[in-house]
Coordinates of C-alpha atoms and ligand atoms in Angstrom, one line a residue:
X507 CA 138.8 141.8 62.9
X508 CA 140.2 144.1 60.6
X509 CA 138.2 144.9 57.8
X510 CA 139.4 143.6 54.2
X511 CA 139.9 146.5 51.6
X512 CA 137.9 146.1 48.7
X513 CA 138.8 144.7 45.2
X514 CA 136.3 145.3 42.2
X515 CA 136.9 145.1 38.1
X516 CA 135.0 144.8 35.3
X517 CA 135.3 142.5 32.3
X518 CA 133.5 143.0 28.6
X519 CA 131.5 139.6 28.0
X520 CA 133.2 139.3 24.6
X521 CA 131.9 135.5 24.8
X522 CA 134.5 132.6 25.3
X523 CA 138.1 133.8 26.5
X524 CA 141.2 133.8 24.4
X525 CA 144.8 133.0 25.4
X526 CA 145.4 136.9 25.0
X527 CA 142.6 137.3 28.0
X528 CA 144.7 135.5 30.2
X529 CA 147.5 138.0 30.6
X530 CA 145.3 140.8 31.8
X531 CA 143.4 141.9 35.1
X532 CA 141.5 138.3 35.2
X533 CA 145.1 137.0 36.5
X534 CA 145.3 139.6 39.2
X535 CA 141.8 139.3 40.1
X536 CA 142.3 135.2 40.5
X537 CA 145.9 135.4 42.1
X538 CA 144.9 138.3 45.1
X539 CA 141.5 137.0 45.8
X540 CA 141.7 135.6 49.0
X541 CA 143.5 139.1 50.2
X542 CA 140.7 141.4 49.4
X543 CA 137.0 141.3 49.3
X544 CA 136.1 140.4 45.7
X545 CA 133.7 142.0 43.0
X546 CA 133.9 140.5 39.4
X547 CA 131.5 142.0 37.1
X548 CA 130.7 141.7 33.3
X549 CA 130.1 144.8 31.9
X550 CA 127.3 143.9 29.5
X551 CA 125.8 147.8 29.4
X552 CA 129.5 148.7 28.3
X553 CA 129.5 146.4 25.4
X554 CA 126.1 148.3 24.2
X555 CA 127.5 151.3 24.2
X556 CA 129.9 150.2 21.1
X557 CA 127.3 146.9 20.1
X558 CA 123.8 148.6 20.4
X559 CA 123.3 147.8 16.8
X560 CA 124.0 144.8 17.4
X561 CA 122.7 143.5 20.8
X562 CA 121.8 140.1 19.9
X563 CA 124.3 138.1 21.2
X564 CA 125.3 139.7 24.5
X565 CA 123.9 137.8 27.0
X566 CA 124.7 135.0 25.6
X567 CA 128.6 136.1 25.3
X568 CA 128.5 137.0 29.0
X569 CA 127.1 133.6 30.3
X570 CA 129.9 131.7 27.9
X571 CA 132.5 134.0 29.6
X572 CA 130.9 133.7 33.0
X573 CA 131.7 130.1 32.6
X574 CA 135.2 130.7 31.6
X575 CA 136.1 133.0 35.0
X576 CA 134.4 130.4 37.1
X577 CA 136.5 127.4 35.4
X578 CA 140.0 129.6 35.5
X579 CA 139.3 130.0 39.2
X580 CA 137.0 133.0 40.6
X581 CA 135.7 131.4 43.5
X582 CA 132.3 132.7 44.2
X583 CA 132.6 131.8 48.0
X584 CA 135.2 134.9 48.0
X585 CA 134.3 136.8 45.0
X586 CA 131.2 137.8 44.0
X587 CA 130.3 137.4 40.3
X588 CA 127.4 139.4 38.9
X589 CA 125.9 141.0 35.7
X590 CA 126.1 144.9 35.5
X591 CA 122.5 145.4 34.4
X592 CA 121.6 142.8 37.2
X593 CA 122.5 146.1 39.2
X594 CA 120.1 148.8 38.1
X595 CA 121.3 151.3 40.7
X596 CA 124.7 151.7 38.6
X597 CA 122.4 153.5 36.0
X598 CA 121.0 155.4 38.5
X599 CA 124.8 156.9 39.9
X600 CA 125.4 157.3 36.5
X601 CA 122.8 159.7 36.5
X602 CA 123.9 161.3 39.3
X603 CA 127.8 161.5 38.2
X604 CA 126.8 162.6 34.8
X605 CA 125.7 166.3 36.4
X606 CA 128.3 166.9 37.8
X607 CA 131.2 166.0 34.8
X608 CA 132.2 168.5 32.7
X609 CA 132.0 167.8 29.3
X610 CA 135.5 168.8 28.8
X611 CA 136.9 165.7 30.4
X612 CA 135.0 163.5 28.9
X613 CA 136.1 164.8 25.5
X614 CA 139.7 164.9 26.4
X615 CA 139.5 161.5 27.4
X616 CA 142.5 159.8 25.3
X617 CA 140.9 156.3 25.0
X618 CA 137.6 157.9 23.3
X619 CA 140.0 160.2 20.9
X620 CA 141.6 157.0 19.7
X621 CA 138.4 154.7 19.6
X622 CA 136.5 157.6 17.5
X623 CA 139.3 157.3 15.1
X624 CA 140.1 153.8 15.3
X625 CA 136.8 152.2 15.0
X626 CA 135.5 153.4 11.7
X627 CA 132.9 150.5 11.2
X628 CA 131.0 151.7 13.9
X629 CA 129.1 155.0 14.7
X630 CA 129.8 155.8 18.0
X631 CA 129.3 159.1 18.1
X632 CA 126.6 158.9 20.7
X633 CA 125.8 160.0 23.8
X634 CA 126.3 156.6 25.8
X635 CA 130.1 156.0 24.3
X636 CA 130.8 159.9 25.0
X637 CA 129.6 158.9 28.8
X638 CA 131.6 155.4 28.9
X639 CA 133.8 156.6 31.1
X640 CA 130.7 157.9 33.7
X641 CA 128.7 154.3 33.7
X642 CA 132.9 153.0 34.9
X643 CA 133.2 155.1 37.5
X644 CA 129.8 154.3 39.1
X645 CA 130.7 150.8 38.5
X646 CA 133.3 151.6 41.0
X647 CA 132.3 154.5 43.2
X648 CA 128.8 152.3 43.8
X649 CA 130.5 150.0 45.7
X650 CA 133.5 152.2 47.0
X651 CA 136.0 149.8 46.0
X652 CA 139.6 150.6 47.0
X653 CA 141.9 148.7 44.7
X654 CA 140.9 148.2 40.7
X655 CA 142.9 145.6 38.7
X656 CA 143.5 147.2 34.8
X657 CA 145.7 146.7 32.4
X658 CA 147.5 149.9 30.9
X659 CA 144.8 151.4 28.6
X660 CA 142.5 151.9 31.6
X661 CA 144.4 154.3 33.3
X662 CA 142.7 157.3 32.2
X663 CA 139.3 156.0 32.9
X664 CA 140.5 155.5 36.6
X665 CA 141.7 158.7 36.4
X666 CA 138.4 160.3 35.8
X667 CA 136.7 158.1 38.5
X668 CA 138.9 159.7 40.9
X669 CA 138.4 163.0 39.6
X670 CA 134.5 162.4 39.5
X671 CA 134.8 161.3 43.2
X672 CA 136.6 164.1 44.3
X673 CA 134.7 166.7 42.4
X674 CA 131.1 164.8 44.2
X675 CA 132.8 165.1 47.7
X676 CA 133.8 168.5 47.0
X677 CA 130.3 169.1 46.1
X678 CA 128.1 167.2 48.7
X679 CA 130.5 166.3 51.9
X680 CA 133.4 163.2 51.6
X681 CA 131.9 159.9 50.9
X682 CA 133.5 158.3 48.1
X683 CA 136.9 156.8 48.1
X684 CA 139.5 157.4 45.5
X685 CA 140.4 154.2 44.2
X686 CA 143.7 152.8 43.5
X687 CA 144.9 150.9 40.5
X688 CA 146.6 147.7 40.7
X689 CA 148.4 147.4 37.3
X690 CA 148.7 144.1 34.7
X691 CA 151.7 143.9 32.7
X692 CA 149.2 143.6 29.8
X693 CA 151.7 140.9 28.0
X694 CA 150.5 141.4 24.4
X695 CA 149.5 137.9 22.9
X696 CA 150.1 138.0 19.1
X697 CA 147.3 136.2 17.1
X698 CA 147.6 133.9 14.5
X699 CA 148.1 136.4 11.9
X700 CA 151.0 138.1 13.9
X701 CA 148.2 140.8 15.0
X702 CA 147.0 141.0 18.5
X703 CA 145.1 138.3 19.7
X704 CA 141.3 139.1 18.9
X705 CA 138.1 137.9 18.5
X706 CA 137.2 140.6 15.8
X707 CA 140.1 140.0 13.5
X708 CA 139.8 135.8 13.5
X709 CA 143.1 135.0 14.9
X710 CA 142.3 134.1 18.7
X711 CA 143.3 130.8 20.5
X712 CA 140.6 130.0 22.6
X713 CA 140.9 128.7 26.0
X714 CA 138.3 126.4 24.9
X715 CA 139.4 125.2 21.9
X716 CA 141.1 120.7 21.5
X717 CA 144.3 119.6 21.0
X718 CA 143.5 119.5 17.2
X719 CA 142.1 123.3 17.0
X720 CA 144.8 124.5 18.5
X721 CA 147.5 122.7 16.5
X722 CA 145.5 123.9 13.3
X723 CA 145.6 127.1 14.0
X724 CA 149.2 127.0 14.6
X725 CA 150.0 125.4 11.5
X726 CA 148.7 128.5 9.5
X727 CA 151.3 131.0 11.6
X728 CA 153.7 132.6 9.3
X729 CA 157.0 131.6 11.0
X730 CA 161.1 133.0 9.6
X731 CA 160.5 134.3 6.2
X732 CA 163.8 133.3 4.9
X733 CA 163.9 129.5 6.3
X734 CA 162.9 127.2 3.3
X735 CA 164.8 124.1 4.5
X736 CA 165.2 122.8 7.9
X737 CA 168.9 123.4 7.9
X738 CA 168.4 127.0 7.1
X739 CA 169.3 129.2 10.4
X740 CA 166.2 130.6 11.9
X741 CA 165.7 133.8 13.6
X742 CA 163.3 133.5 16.5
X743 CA 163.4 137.1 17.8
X744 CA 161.2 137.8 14.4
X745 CA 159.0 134.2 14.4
X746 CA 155.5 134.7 16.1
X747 CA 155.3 130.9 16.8
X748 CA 158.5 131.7 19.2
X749 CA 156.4 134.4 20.8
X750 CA 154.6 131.7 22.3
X751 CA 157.2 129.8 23.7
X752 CA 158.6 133.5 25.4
X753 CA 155.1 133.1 27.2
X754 CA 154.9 129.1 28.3
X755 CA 158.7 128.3 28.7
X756 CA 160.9 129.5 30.7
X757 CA 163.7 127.2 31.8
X758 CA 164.0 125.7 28.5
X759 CA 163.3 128.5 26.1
X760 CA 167.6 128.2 25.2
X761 CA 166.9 124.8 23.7
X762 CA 164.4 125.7 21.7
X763 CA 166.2 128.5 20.4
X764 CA 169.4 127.0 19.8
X765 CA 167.6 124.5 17.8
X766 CA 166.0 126.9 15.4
X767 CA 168.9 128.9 14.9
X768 CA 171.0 126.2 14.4
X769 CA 168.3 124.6 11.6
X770 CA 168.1 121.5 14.0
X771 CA 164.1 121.8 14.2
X772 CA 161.7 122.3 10.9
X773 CA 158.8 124.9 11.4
X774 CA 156.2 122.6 11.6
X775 CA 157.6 120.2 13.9
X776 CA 158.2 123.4 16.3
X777 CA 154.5 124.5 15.7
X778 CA 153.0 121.1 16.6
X779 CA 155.6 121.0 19.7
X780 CA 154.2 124.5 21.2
X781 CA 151.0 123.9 20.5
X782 CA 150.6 120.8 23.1
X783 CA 152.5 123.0 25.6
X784 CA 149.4 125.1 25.1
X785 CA 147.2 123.0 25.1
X786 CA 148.7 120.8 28.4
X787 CA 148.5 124.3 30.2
X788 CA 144.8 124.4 29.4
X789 CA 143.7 120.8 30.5
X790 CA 142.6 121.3 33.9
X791 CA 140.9 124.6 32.7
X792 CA 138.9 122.4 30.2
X793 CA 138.1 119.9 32.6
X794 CA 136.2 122.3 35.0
X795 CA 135.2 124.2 32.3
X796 CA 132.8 120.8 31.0
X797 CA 131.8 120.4 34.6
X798 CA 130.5 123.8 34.3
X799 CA 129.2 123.5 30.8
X800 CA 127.0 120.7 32.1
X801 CA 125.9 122.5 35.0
X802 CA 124.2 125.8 33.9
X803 CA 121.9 126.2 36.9
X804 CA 125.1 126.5 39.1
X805 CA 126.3 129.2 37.0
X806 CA 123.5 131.0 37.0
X807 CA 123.0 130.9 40.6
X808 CA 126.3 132.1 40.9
X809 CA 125.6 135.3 39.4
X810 CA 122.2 135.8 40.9
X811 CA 123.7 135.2 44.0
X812 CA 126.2 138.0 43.0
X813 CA 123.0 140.1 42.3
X814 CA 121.7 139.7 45.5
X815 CA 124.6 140.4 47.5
X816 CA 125.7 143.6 45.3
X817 CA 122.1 145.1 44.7
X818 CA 122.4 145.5 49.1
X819 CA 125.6 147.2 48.7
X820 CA 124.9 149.3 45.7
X821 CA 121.2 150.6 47.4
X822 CA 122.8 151.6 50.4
X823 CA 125.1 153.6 48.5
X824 CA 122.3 155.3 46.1
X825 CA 120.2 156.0 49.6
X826 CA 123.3 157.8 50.9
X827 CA 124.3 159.6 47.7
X828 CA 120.2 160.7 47.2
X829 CA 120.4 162.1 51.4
X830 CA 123.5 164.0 49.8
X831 CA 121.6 165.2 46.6
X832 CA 118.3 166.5 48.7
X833 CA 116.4 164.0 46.8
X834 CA 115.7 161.5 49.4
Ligands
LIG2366 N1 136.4 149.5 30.6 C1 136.9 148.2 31.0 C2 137.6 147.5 29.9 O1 137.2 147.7 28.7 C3 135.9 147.3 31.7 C4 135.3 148.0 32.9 C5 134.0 148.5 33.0 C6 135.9 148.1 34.2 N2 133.8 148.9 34.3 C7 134.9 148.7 35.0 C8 137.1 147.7 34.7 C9 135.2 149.0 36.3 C10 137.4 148.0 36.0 C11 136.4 148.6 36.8 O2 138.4 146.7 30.1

C-alpha cells in the first residue's frame, strides 16, 4: 500500500466561526481529506503570542471553534483534531529551531513588519511574536507534513519553514521535508460595515447565528448610496449586500441584478431575500453543530484522541532531532 502524503494546518481558536472563515484553508482541509493523511490543529500558543494580556478566554474560544470544524465536517476518523499545547514537544523543536534562525529573517519577515505597524493597541514587541514564525514551522516540521493548506498571507511564514528545514539538514544530516503549500483563494467576505468580516471590529456573521440574527444584521448594511426610492436604478457592483449574493448564487445572480438595476426590488426586500439564502446554506451546519453542543464529552475526546495519536508522532520526531543535536 502506498503510503498517503501528509496534510497538516493550523487554525487560531478565535471562538465561534464567521462566514468570512469559510472561504479559507478550513474548505481545503474538509474538501481533500480523504486524499491525504489529516492534522487539524488550533493554534492556542499562537493566539498568546498577540493575547498574552489577555489569556482568559482562550480555551474556551478553541473548544467553541473545535465544535464548529467538527460540525462543518473534519471527520476525526480521517483527521486528527488536537490542541497545540496538548503537544508539548512543539515547544521543545521550537527550541531547537530557534538556534539555528538568524535573526535577520525573522525581522524581515513581511507579515511581522505589517502587524507591528498595524496593530497599535497591542504591544507586541516581544520575544514570542518576533519568534511566531519559529513555533509555525515546528508545528509543521514536527510532524513532517508534506502539503500545508494557507491562504495568501501565509506564504512567507511557509517560506521560512522551508528555509529553517533546509538550513537544520544542512546542519545535522537530511531529515525534514520541505513542505508544499496548497493555496485558498482567500475570497474576502466583507462585514456588515463593508469592512472585512471580523470578530474584532463587530461586523461578523456567524455560522452560528438564527434566521432572525442574521436578517438583523443585514438590515443594518449600507446598500447604493444614491437609491432613495425603489424605482431608483441601483448599482450592485458598489452594494455590499450584493457582495453576498457574488458568493451564494451563481446561476441566478442576473436576476437579481437586473432587478436592482432596473428599481424592480427595494433594499430591504433584497436584504431579507439574501439573508435566508444564508441562512438555508447554514441549516445542516446548525443541525450537527446542536448535536455537538449537547455532546461535549465527544468533543473532547476528539481532541484528546488527537493528543494521543500526535504526541507519538511528534516524540519520535524530537528523539530523532535530539540523536541529531548530540543531546540524546
Ligand atoms: N499562522 C496561521 C494563521 O494565522 C496559523 C498556523 C499556525 C498555521 N501554525 C500553522 C497554519 C501551521 C498552517 C500550518 O492562519
Amino acid at each position: 500500500m502506498v503510503e498517503k502524503k501528509i496534510m497538516l494546518t493550523g487554525f487560531r481558536p478565535t471562538g465561534k466561526l464567521h462566514l468570512g472563515h469559510l472561504h479559507g484553508n478550513i474548505v481545503n482541509m474538509i474538501k481533500f481529506q480523504n486524499n491525504y493523511d489529516n492534522y487539524f490543529f488550533l493554534v492556542d500558543w499562537h493566539a498568546l503570542s498577540t493575547e498574552y494580556h489577555n489569556p482568559g478566554n482562550i480555551k474556551n474560544n478553541l473548544f467553541e471553534c473545535a465544535i464548529d470544524l467538527l460540525a462543518l465536517g473534519i471527520d476525526p476518523k480521517i483527521t486528527h483534531l488536537y490542541r497545540q499545547s496538548d503537544i508539548a514537544e512543539i515547544s521543545e523543536l521550537t527550541l531547537y529551531l530557534s538556534m539555528i534562525t538568524p535573526l535577520s529573517w525573522l525581522e524581515r519577515c513581511p507579515t511581522y513588519k505589517e502587524q507591528v505597524k498595524e496593530l497599535k493597541s497591542k504591544d507586541i514587541s516581544t520575544l514570542g511574536f518576533l519568534s511566531y514564525p519559529v513555533l509555525m514551522a515546528a508545528d509543521i516540521l514536527i510532524i513532517n507534513a508534506d502539503i500545508v493548506p494557507v491562504g495568501e498571507d501565509q506564504l512567507p511564514h511557509l517560506e521560512l519553514t522551508r528555509e529553517i528545514a533546509r538550513r537544520f539538514n544542512s546542519f545535522y544530516g537530511d531529515y525534514f521535508k520541505e513542505p508544499k503549500e496548497l493555496l485558498s483563494k482567500s475570497t474576502r467576505v466583507v462585514g456588515t460595515d463593508g469592512r472585512k468580516m471580523s470578530k474584532s471590529y463587530g461586523n461578523a456573521i456567524f455560522l452560528s447565528d438564527d434566521f432572525k440574527t442574521i436578517k438583523s444584521k443585514l438590515r443594518q448594511m449600507i446598500t447604493d448610496p444614491s437609491r432613495i426610492h425603489i424605482s431608483d436604478p441601483g448599482h450592485p457592483e458598489i452594494c455590499n449586500v450584493f457582495s453576498f449574493y457574488k458568493i451564494y448564487l451563481n446561476d441566478g445572480i442576473g436576476d437579481i441584478e437586473n432587478r436592482c438595476k432596473n428599481g424592480k426590488i427595494g433594499c430591504i426586500k433584497c436584504k431579507d431575500e439574501i439573508a435566508g439564502i444564508i441562512f438555508d446554506s447554514l441549516k445542516d451546519f446548525q443541525e450537527k453543530r446542536k448535536a455537538l453542543e449537547a455532546d461535549v464529552g465527544y468533543v473532547s475526546n476528539v481532541l484528546k484522541d488527537g493528543k494521543d495519536h500526535v504526541k507519538n508522532v511528534a516524540s519520535s520526531t524530537i528523539k530523532i532531532v535530539r540523536e541529531k543535536l548530540g543531546i540524546e
